[in-house]
GROMACS .gro file of C-alpha atoms in nm:
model
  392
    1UNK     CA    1   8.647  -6.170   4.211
    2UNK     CA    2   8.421  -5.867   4.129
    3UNK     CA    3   8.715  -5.727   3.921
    4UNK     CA    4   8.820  -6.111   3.717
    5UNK     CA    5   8.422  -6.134   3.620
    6UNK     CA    6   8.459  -5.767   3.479
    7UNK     CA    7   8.778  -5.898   3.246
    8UNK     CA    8   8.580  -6.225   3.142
    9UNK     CA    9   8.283  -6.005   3.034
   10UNK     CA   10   8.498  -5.770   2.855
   11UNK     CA   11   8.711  -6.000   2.706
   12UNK     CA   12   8.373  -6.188   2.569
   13UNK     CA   13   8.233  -5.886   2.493
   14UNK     CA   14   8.565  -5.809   2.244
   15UNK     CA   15   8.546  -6.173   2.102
   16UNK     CA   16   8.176  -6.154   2.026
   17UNK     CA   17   8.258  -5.788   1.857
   18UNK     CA   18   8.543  -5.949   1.647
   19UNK     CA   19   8.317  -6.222   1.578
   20UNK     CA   20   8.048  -6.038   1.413
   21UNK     CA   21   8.325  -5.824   1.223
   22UNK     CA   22   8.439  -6.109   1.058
   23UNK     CA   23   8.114  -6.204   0.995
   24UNK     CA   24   7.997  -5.912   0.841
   25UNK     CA   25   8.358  -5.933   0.641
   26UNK     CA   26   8.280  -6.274   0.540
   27UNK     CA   27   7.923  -6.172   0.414
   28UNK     CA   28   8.058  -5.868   0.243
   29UNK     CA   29   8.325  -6.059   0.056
   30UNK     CA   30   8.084  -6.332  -0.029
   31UNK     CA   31   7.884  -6.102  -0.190
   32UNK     CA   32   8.114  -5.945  -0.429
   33UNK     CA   33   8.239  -6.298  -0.518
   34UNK     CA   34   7.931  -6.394  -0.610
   35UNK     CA   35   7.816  -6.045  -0.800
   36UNK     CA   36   8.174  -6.049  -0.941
   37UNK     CA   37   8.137  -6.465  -1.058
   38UNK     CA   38   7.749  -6.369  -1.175
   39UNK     CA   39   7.943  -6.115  -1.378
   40UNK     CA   40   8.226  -6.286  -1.511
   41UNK     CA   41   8.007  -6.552  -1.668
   42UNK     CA   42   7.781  -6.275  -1.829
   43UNK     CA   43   8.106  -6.212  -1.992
   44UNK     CA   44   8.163  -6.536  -2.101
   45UNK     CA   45   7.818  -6.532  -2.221
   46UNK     CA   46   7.849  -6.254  -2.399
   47UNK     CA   47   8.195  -6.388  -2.561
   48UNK     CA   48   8.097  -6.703  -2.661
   49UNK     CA   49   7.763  -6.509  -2.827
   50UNK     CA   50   8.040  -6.277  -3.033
   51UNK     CA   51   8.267  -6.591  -3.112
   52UNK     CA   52   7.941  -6.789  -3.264
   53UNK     CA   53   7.839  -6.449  -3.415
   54UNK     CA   54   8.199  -6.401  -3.611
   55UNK     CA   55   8.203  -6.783  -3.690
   56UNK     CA   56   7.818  -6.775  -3.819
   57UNK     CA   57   7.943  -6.410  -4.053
   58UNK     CA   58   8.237  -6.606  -4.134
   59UNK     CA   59   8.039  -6.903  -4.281
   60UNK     CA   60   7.802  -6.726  -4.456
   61UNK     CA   61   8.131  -6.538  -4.641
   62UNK     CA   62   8.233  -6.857  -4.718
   63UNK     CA   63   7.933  -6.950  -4.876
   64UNK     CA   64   7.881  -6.616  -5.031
   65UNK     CA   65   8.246  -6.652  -5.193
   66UNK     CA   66   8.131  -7.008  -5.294
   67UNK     CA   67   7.855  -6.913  -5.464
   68UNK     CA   68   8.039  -6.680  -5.641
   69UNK     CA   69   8.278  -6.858  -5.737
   70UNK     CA   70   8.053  -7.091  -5.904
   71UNK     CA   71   7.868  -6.804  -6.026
   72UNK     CA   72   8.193  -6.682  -6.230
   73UNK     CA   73   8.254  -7.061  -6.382
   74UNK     CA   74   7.884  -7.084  -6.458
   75UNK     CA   75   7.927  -6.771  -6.637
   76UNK     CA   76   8.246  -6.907  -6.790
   77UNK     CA   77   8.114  -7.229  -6.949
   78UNK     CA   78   7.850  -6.998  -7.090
   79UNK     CA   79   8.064  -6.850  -7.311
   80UNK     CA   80   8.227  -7.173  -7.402
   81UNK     CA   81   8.534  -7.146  -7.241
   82UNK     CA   82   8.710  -7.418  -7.135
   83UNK     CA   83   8.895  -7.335  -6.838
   84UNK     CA   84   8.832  -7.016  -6.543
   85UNK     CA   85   9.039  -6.745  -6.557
   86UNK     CA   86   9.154  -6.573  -6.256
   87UNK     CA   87   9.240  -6.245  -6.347
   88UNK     CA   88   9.535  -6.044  -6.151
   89UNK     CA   89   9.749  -5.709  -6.175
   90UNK     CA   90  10.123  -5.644  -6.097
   91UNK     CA   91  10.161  -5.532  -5.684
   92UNK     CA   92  10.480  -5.357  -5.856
   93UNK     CA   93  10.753  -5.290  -6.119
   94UNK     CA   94  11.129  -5.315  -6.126
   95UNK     CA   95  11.385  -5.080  -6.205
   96UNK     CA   96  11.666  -5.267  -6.261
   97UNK     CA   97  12.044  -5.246  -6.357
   98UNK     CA   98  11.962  -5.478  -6.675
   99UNK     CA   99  11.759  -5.241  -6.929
  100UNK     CA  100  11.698  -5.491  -7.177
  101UNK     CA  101  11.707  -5.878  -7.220
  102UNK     CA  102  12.031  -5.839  -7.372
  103UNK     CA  103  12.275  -5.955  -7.086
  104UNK     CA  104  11.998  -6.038  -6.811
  105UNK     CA  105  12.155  -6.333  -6.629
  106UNK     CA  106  12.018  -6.661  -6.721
  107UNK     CA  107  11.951  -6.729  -6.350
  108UNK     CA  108  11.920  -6.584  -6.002
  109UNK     CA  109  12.288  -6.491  -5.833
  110UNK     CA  110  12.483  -6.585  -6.077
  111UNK     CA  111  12.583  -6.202  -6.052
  112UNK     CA  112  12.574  -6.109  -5.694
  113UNK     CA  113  12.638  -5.711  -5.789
  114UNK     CA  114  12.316  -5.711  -5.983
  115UNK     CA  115  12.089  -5.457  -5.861
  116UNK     CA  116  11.737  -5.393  -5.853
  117UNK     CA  117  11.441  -5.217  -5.702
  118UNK     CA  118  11.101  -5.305  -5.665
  119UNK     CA  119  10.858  -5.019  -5.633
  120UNK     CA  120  10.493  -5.132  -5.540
  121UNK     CA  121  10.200  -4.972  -5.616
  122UNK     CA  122  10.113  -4.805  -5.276
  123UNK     CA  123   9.710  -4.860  -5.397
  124UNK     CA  124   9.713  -5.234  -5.381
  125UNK     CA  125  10.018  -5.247  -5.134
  126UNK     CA  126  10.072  -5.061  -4.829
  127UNK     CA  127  10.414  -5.016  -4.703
  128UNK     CA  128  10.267  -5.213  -4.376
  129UNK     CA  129  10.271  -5.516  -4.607
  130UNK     CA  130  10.667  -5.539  -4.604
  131UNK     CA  131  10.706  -5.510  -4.221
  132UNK     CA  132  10.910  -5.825  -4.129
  133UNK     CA  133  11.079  -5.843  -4.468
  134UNK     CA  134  11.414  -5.715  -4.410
  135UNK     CA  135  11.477  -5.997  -4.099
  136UNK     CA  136  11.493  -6.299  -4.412
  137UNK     CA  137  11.782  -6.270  -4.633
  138UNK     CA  138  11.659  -6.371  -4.948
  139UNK     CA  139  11.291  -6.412  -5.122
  140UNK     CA  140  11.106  -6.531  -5.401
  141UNK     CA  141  10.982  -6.352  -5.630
  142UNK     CA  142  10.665  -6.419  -5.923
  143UNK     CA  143  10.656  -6.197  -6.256
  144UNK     CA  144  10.565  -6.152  -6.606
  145UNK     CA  145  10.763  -6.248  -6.874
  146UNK     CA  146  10.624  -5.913  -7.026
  147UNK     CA  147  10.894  -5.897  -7.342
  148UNK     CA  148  10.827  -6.205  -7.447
  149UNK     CA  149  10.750  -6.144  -7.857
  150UNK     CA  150  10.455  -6.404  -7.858
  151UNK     CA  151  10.239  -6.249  -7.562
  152UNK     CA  152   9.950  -6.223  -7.831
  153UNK     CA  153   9.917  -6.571  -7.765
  154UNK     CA  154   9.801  -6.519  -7.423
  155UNK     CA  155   9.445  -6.418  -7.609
  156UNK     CA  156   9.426  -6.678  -7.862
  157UNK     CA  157   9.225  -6.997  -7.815
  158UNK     CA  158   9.453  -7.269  -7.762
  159UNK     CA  159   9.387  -7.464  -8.124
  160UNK     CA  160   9.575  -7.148  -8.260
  161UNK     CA  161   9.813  -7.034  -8.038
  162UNK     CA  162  10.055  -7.293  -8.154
  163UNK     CA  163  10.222  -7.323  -7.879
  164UNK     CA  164  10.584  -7.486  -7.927
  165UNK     CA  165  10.585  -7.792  -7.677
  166UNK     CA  166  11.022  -7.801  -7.704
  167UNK     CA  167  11.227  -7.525  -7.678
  168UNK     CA  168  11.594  -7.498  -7.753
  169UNK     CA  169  11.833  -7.484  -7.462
  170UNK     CA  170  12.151  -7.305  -7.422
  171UNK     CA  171  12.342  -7.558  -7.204
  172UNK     CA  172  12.229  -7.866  -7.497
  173UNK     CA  173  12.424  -7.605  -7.779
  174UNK     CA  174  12.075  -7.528  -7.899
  175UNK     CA  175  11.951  -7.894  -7.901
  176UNK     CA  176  11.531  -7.908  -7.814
  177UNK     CA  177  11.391  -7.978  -7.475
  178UNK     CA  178  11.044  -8.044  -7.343
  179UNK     CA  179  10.947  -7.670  -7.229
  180UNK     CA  180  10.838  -7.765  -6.878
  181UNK     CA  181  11.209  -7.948  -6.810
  182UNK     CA  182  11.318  -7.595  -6.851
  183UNK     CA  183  11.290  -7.249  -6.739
  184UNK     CA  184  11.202  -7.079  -7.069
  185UNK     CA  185  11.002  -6.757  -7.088
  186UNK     CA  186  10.778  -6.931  -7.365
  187UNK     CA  187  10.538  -7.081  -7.139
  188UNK     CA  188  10.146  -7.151  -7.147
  189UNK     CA  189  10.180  -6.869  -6.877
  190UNK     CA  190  10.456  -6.675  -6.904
  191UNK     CA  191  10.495  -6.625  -6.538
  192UNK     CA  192  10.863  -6.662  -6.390
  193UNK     CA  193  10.986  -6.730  -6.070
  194UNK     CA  194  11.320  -6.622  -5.891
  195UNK     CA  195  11.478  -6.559  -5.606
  196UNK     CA  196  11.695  -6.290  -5.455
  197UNK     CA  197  11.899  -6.107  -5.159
  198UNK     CA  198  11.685  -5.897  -5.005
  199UNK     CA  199  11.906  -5.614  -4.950
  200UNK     CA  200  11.680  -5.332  -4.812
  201UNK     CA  201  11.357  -5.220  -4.718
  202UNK     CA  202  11.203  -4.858  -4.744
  203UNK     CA  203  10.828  -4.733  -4.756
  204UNK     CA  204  10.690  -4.901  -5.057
  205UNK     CA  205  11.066  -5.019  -5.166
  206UNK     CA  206  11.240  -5.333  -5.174
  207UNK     CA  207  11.604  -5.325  -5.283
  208UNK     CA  208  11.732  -5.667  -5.399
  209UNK     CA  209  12.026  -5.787  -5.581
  210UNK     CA  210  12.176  -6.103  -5.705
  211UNK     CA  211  11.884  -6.051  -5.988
  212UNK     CA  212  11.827  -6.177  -6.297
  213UNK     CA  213  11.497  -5.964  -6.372
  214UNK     CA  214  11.496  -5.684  -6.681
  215UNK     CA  215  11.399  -5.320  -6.600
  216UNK     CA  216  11.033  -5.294  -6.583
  217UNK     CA  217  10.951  -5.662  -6.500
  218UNK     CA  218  10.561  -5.657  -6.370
  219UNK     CA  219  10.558  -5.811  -6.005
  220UNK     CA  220  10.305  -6.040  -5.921
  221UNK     CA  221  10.425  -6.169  -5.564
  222UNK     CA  222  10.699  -6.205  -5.331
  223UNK     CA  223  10.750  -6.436  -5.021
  224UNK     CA  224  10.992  -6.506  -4.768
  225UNK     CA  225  11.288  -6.773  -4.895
  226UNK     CA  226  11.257  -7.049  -4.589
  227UNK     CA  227  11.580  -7.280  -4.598
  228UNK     CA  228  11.431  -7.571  -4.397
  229UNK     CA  229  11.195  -7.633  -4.669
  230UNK     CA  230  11.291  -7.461  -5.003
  231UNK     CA  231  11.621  -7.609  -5.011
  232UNK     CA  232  11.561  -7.944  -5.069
  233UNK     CA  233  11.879  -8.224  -4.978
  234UNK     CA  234  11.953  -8.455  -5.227
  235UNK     CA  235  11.742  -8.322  -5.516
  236UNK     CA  236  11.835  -8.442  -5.875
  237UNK     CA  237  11.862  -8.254  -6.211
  238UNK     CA  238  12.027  -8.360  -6.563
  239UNK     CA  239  12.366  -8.389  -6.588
  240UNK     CA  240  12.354  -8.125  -6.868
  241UNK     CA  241  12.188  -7.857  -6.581
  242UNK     CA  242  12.523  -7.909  -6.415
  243UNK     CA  243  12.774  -7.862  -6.721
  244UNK     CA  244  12.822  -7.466  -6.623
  245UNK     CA  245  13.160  -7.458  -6.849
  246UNK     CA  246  13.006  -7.406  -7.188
  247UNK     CA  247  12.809  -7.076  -7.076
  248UNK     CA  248  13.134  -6.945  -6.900
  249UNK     CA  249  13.426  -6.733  -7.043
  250UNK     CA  250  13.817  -6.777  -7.024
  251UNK     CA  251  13.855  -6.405  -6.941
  252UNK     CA  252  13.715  -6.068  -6.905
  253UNK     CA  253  14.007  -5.781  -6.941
  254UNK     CA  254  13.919  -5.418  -7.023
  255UNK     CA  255  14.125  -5.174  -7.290
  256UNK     CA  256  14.342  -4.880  -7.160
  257UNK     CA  257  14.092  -4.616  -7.286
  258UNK     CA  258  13.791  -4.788  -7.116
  259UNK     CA  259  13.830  -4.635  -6.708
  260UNK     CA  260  13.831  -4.271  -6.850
  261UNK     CA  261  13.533  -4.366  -7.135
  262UNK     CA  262  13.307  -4.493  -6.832
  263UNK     CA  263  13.434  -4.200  -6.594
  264UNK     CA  264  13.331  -3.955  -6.837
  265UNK     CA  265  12.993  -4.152  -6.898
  266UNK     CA  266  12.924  -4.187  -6.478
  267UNK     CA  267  12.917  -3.779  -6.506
  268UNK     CA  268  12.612  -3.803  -6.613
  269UNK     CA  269  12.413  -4.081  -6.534
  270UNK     CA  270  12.540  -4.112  -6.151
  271UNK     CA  271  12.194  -3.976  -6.017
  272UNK     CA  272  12.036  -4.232  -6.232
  273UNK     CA  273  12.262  -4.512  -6.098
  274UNK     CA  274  12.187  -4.833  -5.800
  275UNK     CA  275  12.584  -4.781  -5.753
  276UNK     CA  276  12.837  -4.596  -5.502
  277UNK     CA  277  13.098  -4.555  -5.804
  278UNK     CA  278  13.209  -4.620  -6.152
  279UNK     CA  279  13.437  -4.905  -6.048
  280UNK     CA  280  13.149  -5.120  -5.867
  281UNK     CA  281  13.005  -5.077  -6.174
  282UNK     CA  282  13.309  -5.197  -6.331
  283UNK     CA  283  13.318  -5.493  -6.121
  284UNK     CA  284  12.921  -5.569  -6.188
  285UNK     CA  285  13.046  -5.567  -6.590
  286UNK     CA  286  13.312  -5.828  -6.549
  287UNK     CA  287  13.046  -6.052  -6.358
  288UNK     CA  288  12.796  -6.025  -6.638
  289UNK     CA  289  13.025  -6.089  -6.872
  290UNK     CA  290  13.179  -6.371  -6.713
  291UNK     CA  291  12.912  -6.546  -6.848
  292UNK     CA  292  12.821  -6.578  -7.215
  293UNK     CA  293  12.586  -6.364  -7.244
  294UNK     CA  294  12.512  -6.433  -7.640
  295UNK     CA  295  12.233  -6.591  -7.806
  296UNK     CA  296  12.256  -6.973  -7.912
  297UNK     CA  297  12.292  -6.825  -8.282
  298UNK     CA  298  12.541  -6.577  -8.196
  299UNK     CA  299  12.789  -6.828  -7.983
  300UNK     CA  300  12.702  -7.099  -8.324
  301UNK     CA  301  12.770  -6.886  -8.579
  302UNK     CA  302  12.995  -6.593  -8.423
  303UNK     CA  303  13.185  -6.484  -8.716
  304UNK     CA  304  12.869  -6.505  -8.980
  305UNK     CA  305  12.929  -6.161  -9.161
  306UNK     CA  306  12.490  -6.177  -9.162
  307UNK     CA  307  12.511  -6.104  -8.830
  308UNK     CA  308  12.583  -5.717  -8.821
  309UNK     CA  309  12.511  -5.623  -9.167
  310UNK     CA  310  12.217  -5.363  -9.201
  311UNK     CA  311  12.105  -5.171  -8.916
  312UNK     CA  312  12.439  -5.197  -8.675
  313UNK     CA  313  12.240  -5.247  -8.362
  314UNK     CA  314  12.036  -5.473  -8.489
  315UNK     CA  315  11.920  -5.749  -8.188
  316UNK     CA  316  11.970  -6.144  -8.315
  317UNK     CA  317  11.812  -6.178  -7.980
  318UNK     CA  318  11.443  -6.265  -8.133
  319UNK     CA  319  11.599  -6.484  -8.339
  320UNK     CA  320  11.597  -6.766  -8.074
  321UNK     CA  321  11.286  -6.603  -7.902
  322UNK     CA  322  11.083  -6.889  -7.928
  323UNK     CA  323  11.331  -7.135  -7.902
  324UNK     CA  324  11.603  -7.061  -7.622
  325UNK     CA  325  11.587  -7.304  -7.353
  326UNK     CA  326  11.646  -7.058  -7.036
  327UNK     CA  327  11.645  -6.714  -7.123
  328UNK     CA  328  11.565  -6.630  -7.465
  329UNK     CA  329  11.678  -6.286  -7.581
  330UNK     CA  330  11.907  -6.316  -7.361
  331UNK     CA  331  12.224  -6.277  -7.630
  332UNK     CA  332  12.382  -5.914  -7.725
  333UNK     CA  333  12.333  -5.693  -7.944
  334UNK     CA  334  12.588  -5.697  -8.202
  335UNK     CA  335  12.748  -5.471  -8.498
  336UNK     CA  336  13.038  -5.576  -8.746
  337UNK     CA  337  13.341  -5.321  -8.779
  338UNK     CA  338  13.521  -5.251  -9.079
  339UNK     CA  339  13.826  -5.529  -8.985
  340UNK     CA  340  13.526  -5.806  -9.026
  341UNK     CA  341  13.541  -5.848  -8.629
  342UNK     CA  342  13.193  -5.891  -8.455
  343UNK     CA  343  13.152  -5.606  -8.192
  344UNK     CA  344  12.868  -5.688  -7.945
  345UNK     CA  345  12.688  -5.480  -7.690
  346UNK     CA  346  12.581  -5.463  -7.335
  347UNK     CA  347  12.309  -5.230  -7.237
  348UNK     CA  348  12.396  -5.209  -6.811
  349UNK     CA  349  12.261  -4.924  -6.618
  350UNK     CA  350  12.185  -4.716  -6.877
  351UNK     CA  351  12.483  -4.699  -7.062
  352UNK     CA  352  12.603  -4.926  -7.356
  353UNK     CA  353  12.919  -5.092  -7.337
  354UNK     CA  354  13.075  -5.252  -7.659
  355UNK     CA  355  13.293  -5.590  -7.608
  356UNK     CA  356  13.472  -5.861  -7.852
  357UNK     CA  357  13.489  -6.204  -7.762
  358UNK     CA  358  13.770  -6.400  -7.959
  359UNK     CA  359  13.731  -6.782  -8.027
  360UNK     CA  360  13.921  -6.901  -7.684
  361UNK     CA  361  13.657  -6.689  -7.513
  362UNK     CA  362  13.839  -6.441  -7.397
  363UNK     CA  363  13.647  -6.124  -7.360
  364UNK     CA  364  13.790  -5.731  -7.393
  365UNK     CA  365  13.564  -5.460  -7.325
  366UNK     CA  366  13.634  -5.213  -7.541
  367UNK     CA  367  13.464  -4.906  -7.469
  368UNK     CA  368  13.134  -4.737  -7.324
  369UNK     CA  369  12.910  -4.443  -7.373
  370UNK     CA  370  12.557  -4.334  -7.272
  371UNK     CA  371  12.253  -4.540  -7.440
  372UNK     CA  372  12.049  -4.331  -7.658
  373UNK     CA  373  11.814  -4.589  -7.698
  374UNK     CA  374  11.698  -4.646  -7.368
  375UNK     CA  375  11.372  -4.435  -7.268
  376UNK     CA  376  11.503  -4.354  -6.894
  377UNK     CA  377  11.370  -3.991  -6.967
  378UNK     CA  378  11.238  -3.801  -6.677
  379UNK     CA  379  11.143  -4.174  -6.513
  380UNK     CA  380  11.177  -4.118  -6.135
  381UNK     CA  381  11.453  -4.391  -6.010
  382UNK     CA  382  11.619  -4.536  -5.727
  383UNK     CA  383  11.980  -4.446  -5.689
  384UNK     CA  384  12.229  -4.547  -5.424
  385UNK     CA  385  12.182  -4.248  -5.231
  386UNK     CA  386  11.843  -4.337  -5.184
  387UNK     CA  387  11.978  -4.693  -5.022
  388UNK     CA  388  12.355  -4.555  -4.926
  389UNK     CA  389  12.256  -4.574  -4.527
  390UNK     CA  390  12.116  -4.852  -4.561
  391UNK     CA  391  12.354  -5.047  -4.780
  392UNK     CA  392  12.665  -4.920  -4.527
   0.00000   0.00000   0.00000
């Protein structure tokens, strides 16, 4: 009996000992939970206090940027101006295939080999900007019509800036169109917007082709092209938008002395070229001039013996400047040879190829050699080797 009392005691004694363990445990743990819960809503405390903090700083920036802003048209009806300017600087140029107006497609991928690359200024546009880029396959892009031969305008008051309300159009045979039911440079503000493949992406670089901008084209913006909302389904233009025939060709052939002209012209400007080889280049010709490339004048009048007398590279192209619908100055320059035929001229990639075009529009490509009147100079340029990884 002696020894079964000794067990019971014991075994109490063990219970009471795990007892007060867990007690203590239980006391322990209750503390921390409530130093740890006192602690995570200082926390909260002290992030809500930071979130009203940034949200109090951001409304008084908003209010400091409205105040400015009606600061600057204060300022501007001051000086008896009627509207506010906003003013704004290219984020980067193009070097493109296209070195003058003469030839620049009308519109974006009508050539698929045309080539161009944007450089941005690294000041106003870190390379971190185009992270993300390369994933979409195609993008806007907003520039400067900065040949236009009227910019002057731009600083005139609008009572004499006589601006021209119609401007002719190409696809009408020269016929006059309201200027915002086209897509003529000779705008209010000359600012154009196209789109293109977005080919590649380096450092401040964005290689692009399919374009129908002219070397040296001021960049104002670019964004992503989104199909599920910039293509719209079902959208309606003119009939004569559609009529593609009259600005297309029968034929583009090339003469039997024409390979070994441009072979011995790639010699020398291959460092200074966005192509692997003279015959890509060949091919981007014949899809340039698939398309006729001339002026409204030109394709109206293309055996007028005015046209190519004087100075033999004389460019008709400002004679429609302030009238062609779509892409004024977009025609070629042209000389007359001694047989009376009209020789006209492409200026691609730095060289200057010479075509005829006979009255079935059928186009021969006669011969090529390097532009002397192009200021490439010492200009740093892309080339394909600078892409060729990336293109492959």
């Amino acid at each position: 009996m002696a020894s079964t009392s000794g067990y019971t005691i014991l075994a109490l004694a063990i219970t009471a000992m795990f007892s007060a363990s867990s007690a203590i445990s239980f006391y322990i743990w209750n503390k921390k939970w409530v130093e740890s819960n006192s602690k995570l809503k200082e926390l909260q405390k002290s992030l809500n206090s930071a979130l009203e903090k940034c949200a109090a700083e951001r409304q008084g920036r908003i209010r400091a940027q409205q105040a400015l802003r009606k600061a600057v048209v204060a300022q501007t009806k001051s000086e008896n101006l009627e509207m506010t300017s906003y003013p704004m600087a290219p984020i980067g140029i193009v070097q493109s295939c296209f070195a003058t107006r003469n030839g620049t497609p009308r519109q974006p991928l009508l050539v698929p080999l045309a080539r161009a690359c944007l450089v941005f200024d690294s000041a106003r546009v870190p390379p971190a900007s185009l992270d993300g880029l390369k994933e979409y396959s195609h993008c806007w892009i907003i520039y400067v019509f900065h040949l236009n031969t009227d910019l002057e305008k731009l600083w005139k008051h609008p009572s004499k800036s006589k601006f021209k309300a119609k401007v002719r159009v190409p696809r009408l045979k020269g016929e006059r169109m309201g200027v915002f039911a086209t897509r003529s440079p000779h705008r209010p503000c000359p600012i154009g917007l196209t789109v293109a493949k977005v080919e590649a992406v380096q450092g401040n670089m964005l290689l692009l082709s399919g374009v129908d901008l002219v070397d040296g084209t001021p960049v104002l913006d670019i964004k992503p092209y989104l199909p599920y909302c910039d293509s719209v389904e079902g959208a309606v233009v003119p009939n004569w938008v559609t009529v593609d025939s009259i600005l297309s060709v029968a034929s583009v052939s090339f003469s039997d002395d024409f390979t070994s002209s441009l072979l011995d012209c790639w010699k020398s400007m291959e460092k200074k070229s966005l192509y692997s080889s003279p015959y890509e280049l060949k091919s981007l010709i014949k899809q340039v001039l698939s398309w006729d490339i001339r002026s409204v004048s030109q394709r109206n009048r293309p055996h007028d013996n005015k046209i190519g007398t004087g100075d033999t590279t004389e460019n008709t192209s400002d004679m429609d400047d302030s009238q062609d619908g779509e892409a004024s100055g977009h025609g070629s320059e042209v000389d007359a040879c001694g047989s009376g035929e009209i020789i006209y001229h492409l200026i691609l990639d730095g060289m200057d190829f010479s075509y005829k075009i006979d009255s079935n529009g059928n186009v021969i490509v006669e011969r090529v050699h390097v532009s002397s009147t192009i200021p490439f100079g010492n200009q740093k340029r892309c080339d394909y080797l600078m892409w060729k990884d990336k293109l492959n």
